[in-house]
mmCIF file of C-alpha atoms in Angstrom:
data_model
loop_
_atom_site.group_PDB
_atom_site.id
_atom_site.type_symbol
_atom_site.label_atom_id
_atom_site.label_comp_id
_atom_site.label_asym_id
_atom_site.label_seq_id
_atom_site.Cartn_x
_atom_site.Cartn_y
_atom_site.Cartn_z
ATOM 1 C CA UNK M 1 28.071 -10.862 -11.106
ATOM 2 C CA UNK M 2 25.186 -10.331 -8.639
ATOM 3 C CA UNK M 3 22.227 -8.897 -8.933
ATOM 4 C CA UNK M 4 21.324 -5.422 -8.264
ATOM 5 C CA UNK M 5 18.349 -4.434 -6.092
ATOM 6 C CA UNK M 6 17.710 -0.901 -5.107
ATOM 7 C CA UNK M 7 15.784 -0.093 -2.220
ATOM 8 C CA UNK M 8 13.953 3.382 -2.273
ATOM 9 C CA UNK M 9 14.232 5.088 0.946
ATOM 10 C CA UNK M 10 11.580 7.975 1.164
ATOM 11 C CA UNK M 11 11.023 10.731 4.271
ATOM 12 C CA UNK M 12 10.026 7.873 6.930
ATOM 13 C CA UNK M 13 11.151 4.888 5.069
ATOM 14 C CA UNK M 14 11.755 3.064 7.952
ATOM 15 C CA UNK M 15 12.840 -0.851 7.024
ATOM 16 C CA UNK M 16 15.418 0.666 3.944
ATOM 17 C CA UNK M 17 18.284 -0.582 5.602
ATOM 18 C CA UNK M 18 16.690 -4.183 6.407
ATOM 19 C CA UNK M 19 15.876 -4.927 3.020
ATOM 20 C CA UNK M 20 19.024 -3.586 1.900
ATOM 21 C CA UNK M 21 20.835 -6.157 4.665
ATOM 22 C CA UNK M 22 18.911 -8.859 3.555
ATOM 23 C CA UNK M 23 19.495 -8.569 -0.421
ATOM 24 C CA UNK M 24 23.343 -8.670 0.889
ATOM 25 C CA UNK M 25 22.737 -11.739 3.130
ATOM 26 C CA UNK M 26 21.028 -13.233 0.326
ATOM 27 C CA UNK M 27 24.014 -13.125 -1.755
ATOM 28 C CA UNK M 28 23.270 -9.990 -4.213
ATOM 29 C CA UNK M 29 24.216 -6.707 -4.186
ATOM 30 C CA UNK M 30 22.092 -3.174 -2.357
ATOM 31 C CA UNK M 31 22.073 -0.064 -3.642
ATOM 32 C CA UNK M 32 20.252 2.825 -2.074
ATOM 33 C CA UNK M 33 17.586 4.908 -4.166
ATOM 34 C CA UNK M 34 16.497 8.393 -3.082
ATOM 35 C CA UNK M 35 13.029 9.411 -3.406
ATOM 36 C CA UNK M 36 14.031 12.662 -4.849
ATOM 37 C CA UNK M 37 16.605 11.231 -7.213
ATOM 38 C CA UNK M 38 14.901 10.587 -10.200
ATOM 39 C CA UNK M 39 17.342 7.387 -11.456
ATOM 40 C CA UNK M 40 17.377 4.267 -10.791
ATOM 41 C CA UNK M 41 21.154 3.495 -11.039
ATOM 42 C CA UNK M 42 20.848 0.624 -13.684
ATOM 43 C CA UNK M 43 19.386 -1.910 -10.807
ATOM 44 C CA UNK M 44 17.888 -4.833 -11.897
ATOM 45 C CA UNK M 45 15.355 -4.955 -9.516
ATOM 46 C CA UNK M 46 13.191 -2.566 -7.027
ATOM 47 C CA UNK M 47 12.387 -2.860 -3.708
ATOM 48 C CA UNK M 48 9.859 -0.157 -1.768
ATOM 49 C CA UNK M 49 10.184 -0.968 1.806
ATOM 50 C CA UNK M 50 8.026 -0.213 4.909
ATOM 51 C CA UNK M 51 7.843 2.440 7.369
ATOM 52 C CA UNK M 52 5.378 5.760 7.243
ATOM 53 C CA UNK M 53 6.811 7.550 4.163
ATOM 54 C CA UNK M 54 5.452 11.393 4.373
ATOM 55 C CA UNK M 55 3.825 10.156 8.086
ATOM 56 C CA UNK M 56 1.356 8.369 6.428
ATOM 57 C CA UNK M 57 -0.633 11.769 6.048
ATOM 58 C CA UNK M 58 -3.623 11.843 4.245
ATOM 59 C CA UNK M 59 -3.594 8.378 3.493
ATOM 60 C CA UNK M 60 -0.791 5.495 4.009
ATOM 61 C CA UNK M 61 1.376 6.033 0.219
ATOM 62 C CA UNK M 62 -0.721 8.971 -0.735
ATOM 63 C CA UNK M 63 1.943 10.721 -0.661
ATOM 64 C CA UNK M 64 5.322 8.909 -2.043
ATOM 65 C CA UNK M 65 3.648 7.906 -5.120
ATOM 66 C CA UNK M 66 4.142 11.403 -6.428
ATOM 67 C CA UNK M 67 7.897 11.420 -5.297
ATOM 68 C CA UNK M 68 10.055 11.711 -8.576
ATOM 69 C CA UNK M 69 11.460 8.426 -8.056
ATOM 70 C CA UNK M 70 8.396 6.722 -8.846
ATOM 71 C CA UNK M 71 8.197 8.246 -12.277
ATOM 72 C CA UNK M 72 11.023 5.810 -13.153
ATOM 73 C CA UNK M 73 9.745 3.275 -11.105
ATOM 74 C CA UNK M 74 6.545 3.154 -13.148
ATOM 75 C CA UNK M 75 8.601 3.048 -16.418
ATOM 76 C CA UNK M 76 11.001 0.586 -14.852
ATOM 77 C CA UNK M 77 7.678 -1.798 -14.250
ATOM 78 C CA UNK M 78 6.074 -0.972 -17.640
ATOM 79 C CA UNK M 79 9.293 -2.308 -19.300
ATOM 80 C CA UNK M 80 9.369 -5.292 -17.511
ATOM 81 C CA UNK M 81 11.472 -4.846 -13.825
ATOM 82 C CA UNK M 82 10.518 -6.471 -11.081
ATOM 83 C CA UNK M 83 9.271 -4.226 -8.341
ATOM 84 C CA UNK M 84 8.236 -5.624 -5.329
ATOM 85 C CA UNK M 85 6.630 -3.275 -2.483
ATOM 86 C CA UNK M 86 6.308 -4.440 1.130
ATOM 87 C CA UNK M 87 3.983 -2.969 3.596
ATOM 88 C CA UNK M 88 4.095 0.988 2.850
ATOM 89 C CA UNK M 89 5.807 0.028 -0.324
ATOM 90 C CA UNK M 90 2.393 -2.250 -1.122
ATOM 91 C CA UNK M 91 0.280 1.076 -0.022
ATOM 92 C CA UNK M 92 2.397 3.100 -2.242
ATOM 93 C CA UNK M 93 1.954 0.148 -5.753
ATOM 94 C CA UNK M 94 -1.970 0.726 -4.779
ATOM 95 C CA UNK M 95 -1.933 4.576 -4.134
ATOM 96 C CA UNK M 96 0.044 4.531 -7.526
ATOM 97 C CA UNK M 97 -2.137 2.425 -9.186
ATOM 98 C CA UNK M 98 0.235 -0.354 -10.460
ATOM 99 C CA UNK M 99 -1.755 -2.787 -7.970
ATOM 100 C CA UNK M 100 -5.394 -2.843 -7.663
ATOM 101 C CA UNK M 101 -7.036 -2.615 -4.215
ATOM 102 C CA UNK M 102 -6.442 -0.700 -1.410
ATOM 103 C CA UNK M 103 -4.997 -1.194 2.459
ATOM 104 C CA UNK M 104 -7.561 0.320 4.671
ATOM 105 C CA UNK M 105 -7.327 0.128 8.989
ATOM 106 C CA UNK M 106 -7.243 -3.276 10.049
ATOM 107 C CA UNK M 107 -10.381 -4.548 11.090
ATOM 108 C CA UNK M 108 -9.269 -4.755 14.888
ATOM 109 C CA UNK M 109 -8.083 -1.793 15.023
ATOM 110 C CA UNK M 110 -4.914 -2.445 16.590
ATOM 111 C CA UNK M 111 -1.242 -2.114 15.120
ATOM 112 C CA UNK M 112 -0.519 -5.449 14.749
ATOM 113 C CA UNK M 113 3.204 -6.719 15.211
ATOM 114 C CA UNK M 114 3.514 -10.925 15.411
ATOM 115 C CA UNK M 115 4.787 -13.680 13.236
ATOM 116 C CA UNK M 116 2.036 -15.208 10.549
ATOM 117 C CA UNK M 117 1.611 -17.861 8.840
ATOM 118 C CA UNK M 118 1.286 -17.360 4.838
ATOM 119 C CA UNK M 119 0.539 -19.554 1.642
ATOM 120 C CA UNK M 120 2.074 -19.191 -1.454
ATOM 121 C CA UNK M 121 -0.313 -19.255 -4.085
ATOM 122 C CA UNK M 122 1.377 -18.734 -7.542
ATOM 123 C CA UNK M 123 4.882 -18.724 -8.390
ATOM 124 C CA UNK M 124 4.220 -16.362 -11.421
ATOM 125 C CA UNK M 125 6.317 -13.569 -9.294
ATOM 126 C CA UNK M 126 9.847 -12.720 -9.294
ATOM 127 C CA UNK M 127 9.598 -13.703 -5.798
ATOM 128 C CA UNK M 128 7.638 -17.187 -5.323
ATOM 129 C CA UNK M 129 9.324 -18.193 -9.049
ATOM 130 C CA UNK M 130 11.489 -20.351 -7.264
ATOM 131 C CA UNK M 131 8.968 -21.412 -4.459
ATOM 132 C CA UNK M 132 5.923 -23.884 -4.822
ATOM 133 C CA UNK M 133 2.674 -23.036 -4.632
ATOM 134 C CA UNK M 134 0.960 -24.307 -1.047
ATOM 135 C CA UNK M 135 4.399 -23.417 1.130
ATOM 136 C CA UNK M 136 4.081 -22.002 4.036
ATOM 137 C CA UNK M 137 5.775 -19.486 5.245
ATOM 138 C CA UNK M 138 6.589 -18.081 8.530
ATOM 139 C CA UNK M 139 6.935 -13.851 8.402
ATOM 140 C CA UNK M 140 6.196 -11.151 10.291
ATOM 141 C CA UNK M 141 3.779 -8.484 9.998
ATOM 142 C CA UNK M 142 3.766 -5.126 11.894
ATOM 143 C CA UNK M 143 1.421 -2.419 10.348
ATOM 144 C CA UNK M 144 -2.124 -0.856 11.613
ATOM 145 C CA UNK M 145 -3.135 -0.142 8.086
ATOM 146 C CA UNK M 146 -2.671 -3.495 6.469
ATOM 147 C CA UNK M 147 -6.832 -4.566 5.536
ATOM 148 C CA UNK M 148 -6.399 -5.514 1.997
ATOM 149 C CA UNK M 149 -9.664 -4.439 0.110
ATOM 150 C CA UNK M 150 -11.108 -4.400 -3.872
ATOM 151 C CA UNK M 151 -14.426 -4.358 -5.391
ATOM 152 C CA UNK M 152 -15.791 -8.224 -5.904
ATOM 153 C CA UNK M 153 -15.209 -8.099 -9.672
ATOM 154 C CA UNK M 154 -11.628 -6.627 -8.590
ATOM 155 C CA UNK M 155 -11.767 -9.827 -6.274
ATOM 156 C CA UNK M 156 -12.577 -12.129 -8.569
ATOM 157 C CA UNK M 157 -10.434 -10.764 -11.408
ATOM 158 C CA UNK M 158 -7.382 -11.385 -9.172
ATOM 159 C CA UNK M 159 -8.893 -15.144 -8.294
ATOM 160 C CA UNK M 160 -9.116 -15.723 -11.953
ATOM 161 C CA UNK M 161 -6.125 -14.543 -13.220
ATOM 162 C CA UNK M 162 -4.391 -16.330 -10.552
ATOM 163 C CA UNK M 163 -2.714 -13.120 -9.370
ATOM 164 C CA UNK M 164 -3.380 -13.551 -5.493
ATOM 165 C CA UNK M 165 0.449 -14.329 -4.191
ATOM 166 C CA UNK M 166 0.187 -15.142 -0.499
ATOM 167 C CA UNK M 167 -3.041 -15.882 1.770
ATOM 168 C CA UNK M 168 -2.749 -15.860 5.790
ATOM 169 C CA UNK M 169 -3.098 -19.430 6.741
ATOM 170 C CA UNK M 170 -3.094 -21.705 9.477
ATOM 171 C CA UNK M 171 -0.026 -24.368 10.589
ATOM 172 C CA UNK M 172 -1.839 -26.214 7.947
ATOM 173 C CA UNK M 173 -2.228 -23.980 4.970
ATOM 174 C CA UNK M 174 -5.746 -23.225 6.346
ATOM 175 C CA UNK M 175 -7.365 -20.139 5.374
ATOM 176 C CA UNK M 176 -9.976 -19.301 7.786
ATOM 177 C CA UNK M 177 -11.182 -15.897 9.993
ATOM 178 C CA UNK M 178 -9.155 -17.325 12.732
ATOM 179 C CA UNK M 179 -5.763 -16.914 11.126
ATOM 180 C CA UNK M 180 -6.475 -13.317 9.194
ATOM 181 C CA UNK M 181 -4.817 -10.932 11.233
ATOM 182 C CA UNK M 182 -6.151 -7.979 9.820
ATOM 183 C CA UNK M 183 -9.473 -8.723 8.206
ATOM 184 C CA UNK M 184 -8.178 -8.641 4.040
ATOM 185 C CA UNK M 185 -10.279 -9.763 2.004
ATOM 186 C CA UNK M 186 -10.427 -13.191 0.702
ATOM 187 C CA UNK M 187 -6.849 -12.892 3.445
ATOM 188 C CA UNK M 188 -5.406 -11.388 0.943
ATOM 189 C CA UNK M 189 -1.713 -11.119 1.864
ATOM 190 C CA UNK M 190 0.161 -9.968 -1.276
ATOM 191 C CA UNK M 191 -0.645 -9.886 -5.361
ATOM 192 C CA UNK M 192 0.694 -8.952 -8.274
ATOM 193 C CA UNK M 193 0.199 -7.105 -11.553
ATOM 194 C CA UNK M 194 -0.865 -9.092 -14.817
ATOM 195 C CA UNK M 195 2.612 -9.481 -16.217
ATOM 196 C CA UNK M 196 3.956 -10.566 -12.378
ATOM 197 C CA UNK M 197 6.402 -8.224 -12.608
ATOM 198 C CA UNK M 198 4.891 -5.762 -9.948
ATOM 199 C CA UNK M 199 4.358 -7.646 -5.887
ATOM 200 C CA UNK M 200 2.983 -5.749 -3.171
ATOM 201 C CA UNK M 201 2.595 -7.575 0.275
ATOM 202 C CA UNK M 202 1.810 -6.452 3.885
ATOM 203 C CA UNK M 203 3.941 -9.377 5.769
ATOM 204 C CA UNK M 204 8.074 -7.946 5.949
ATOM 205 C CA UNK M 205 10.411 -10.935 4.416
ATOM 206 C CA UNK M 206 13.051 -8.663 5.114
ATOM 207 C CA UNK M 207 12.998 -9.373 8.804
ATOM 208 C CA UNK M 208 12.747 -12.945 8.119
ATOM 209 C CA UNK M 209 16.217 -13.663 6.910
ATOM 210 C CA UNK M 210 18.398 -14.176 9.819
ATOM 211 C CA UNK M 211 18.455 -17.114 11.984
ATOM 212 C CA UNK M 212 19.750 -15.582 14.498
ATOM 213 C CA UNK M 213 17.089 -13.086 15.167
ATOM 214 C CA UNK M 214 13.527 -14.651 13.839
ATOM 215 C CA UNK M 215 12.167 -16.577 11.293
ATOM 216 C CA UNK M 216 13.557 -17.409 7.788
ATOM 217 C CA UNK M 217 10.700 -17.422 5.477
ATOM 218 C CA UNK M 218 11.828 -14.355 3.863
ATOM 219 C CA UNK M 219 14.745 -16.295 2.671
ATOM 220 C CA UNK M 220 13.562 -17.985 -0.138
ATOM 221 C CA UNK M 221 11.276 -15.292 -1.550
ATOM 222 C CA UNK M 222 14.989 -12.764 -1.535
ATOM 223 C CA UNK M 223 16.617 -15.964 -3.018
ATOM 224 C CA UNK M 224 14.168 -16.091 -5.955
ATOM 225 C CA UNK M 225 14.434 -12.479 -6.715
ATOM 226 C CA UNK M 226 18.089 -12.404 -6.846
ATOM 227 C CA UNK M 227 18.061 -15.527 -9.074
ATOM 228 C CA UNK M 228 15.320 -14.211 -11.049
ATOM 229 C CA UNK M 229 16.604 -11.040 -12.200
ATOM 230 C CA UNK M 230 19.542 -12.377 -13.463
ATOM 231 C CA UNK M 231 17.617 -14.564 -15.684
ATOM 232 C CA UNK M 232 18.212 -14.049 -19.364
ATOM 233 C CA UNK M 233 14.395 -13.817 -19.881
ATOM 234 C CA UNK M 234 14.988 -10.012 -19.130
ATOM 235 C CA UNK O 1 -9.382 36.086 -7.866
ATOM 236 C CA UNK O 2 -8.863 33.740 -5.129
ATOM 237 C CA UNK O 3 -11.590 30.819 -3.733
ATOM 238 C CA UNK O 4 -11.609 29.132 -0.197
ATOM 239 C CA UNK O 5 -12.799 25.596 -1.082
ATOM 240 C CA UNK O 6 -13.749 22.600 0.932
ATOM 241 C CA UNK O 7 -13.910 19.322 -0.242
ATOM 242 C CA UNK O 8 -15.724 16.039 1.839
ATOM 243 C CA UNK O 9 -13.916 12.587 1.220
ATOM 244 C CA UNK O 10 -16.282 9.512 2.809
ATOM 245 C CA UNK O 11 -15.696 6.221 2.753
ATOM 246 C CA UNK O 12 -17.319 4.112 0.023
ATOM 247 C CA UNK O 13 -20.826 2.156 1.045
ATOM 248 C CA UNK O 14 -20.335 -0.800 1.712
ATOM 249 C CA UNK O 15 -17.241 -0.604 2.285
ATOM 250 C CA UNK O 16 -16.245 -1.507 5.941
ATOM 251 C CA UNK O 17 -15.012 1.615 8.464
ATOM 252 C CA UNK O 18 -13.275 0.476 11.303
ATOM 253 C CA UNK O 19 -13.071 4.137 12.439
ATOM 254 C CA UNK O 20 -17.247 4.594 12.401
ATOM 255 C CA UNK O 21 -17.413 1.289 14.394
ATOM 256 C CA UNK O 22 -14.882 2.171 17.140
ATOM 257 C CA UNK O 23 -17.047 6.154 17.300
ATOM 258 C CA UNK O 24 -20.204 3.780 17.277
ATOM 259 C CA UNK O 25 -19.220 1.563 20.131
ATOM 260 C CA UNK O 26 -18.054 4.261 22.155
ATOM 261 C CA UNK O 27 -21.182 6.640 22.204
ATOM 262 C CA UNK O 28 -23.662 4.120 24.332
ATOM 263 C CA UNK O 29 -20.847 4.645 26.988
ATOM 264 C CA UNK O 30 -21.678 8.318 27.034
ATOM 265 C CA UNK O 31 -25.405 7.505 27.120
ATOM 266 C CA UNK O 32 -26.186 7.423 23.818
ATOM 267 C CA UNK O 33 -27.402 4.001 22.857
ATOM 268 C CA UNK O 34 -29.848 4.908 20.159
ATOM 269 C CA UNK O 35 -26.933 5.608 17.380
ATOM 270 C CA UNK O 36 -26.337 3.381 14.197
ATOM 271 C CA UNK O 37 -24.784 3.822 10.795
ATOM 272 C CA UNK O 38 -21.233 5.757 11.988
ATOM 273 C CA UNK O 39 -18.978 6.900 9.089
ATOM 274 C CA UNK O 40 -15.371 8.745 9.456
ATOM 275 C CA UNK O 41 -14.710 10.751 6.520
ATOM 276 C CA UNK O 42 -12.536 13.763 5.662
ATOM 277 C CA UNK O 43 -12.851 17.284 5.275
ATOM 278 C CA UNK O 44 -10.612 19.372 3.305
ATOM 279 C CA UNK O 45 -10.372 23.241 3.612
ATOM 280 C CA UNK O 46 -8.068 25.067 0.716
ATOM 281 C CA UNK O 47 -7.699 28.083 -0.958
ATOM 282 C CA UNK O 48 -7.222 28.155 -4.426
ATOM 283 C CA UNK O 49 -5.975 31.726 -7.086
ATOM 284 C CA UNK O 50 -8.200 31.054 -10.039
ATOM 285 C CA UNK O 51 -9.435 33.528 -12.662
ATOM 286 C CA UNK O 52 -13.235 32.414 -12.297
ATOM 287 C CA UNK O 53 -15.191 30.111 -9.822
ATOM 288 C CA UNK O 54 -15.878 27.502 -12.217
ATOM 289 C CA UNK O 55 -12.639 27.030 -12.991
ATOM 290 C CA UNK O 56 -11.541 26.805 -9.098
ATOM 291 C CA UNK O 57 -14.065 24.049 -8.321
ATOM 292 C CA UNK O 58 -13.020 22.118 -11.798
ATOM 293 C CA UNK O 59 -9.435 22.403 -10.614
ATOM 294 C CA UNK O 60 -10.394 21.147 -6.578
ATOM 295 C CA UNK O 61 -12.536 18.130 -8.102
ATOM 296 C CA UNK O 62 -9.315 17.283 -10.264
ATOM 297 C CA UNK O 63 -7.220 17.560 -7.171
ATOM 298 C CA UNK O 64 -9.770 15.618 -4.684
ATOM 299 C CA UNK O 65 -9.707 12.583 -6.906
ATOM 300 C CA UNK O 66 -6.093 12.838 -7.547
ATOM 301 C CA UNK O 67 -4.678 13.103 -4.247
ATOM 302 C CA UNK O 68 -7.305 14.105 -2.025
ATOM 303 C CA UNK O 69 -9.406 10.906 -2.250
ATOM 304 C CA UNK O 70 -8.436 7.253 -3.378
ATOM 305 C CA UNK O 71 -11.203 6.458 -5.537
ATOM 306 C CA UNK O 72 -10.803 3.208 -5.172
ATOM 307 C CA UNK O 73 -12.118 3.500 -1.592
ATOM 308 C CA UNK O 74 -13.591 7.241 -1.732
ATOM 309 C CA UNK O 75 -16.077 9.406 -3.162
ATOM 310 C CA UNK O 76 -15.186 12.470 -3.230
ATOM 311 C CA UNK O 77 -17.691 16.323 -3.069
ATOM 312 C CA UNK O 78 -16.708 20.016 -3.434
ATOM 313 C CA UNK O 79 -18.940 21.259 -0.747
ATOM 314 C CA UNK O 80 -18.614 24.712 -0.967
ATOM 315 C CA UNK O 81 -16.580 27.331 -3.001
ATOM 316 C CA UNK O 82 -16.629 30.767 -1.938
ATOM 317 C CA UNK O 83 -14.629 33.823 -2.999
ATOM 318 C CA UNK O 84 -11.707 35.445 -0.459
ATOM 319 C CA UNK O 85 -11.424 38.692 -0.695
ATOM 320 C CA UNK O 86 -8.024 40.579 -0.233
ATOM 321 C CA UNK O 87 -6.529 41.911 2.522
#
């Protein structure tokens, strides 16, 4: 049997259908969750994807975290179920307050759309469990509103608790100014909740599945969360 | 009764506003070279039914740190709450 993952489309969802195509490519099984539909059809994992959900009004996730979808969502997360949230799903895990931190304007200003470089830093996530810590990972980003930023102690509580999942690096696994596309802090990529359960990054692994049309470092991050929530721990 | 209320969301200090900076950098084009300390913020404008004006500005803070503001960025003020009457 193969794993489950629903992807939540909201009103301006806009990478739904990618993430859906690459749990399939991956091997496991998509099913489609509305944002009005309070039920999460027995998956065994959750995916928020990108896009503008409510046209980003007010703030980017403001919105969608009050959609009746996430009610279950939250109770799917405090029981245990891997959720992962990428780009405007991240925004929405912060607006919702399952992640610390917020995604502000990126420090250039500019919508940013290019491949990046990024460091996996823990593999206490459904998605890096199967990855070591130091790969490097090629991925895209594309979002305007992807500055990652916390209060220090915030900061340093994530440090600590080892909950920072992916830095932007260099070819080298260098973390530096140069190679932070968008100004996060500490280039803050992606991080989790204390159990690990709950991921939100800006970078799209989702578009990095097919040889054919980019790069594949989304691959082993999908492989890991189809293998993972299988695993009899849950 | 019913209460037109408007609520100001800034930016956090300290917190870094790419908006302010792009505003600041533009105004010395216009002539205006003597301006410093640019922040973006919000401003809200609602009307609220509530059976007393207290009650209408405890109900608009609730709401402006709820969903108006992300207080992990924000700080959130009810500026002004004023009574509309009925047409």
């Amino acid at each position: 049997m193969s794993a489950r993952i629903g992807v939540v489309t909201f009103p301006g969802s806009l990478d739904d259908r990618d993430a859906l195509r690459a749990v399939e490519l991956m091997g496991g099984e998509g099913v489609l969750l509305w944002h009005a539909d309070a039920d999460l059809h027995g998956v065994d994992g959750v995916i928020l994807p990108g896009g503008f959900s409510y046209g980003d009004y007010l703030r980017c996730g403001a919105i969608a975290r009050f959609a009746p979808v996430m009610e279950e969502i939250r109770s799917f997360a405090a029981a245990g179920g891997p959720v992962v949230g990428i780009c405007n799903g991240f925004q929405i895990l912060c607006e919702s307050g399952l992640l610390p931190g917020a995604l502000i304007r990126n420090r250039s200003l500019r919508f940013v759309c290019r491949v990046v470089r990024l460091r996996v830093e823990t593999a206490q996530t459904p998605i890096t469990a199967d990855v070591e810590p130091g790969e490097i990972l090629d991925i895209p980003i594309k979002h305007g509103e992807g500055q990652f930023v916390a209060s220090e102690d915030d900061l340093d509580r994530l440090e600590a608790e080892g909950r920072v999942v992916f830095r932007y690096c260099g070819p080298d696994g260098e973390v530096s100014d140069e190679h932070n596309p968008n100004g996060a802090l500490r280039a803050i990529a992606g991080i989790r909740n204390e159990p690990g359960n709950v991921v939100g990054l800006m970078p799209h692994p989702e578009h990095a599945v097919d040889p054919d049309v980019g790069p594949t470092g989304g691959q082993a991050l999908f492989a890991s969360l189809l293998t993972h929530v299988m695993a009899p721990a849950r | 009764m019913r209460f037109s209320v408007e609520v100001l969301v800034t930016l956090k200090p300290g917190l870094a506003d790419p908006q302010g900076k792009a505003v600041e950098g533009a105004l010395p084009a216009l002539g205006w070279t003597n301006v410093a300390g640019v922040r973006v913020g919000k401003h809200v404008r609602l009307e609220v039914e509530s059976g007393d004006e207290a009650s209408a500005r405890a109900q608009v803070e609730e709401m402006a740190t709820r969903l108006l503001s992300n207080p992990v960025i924000e700080d959130s003020r009810v500026l002004e709450v004023r009574e509309v009457q009925h047409t």
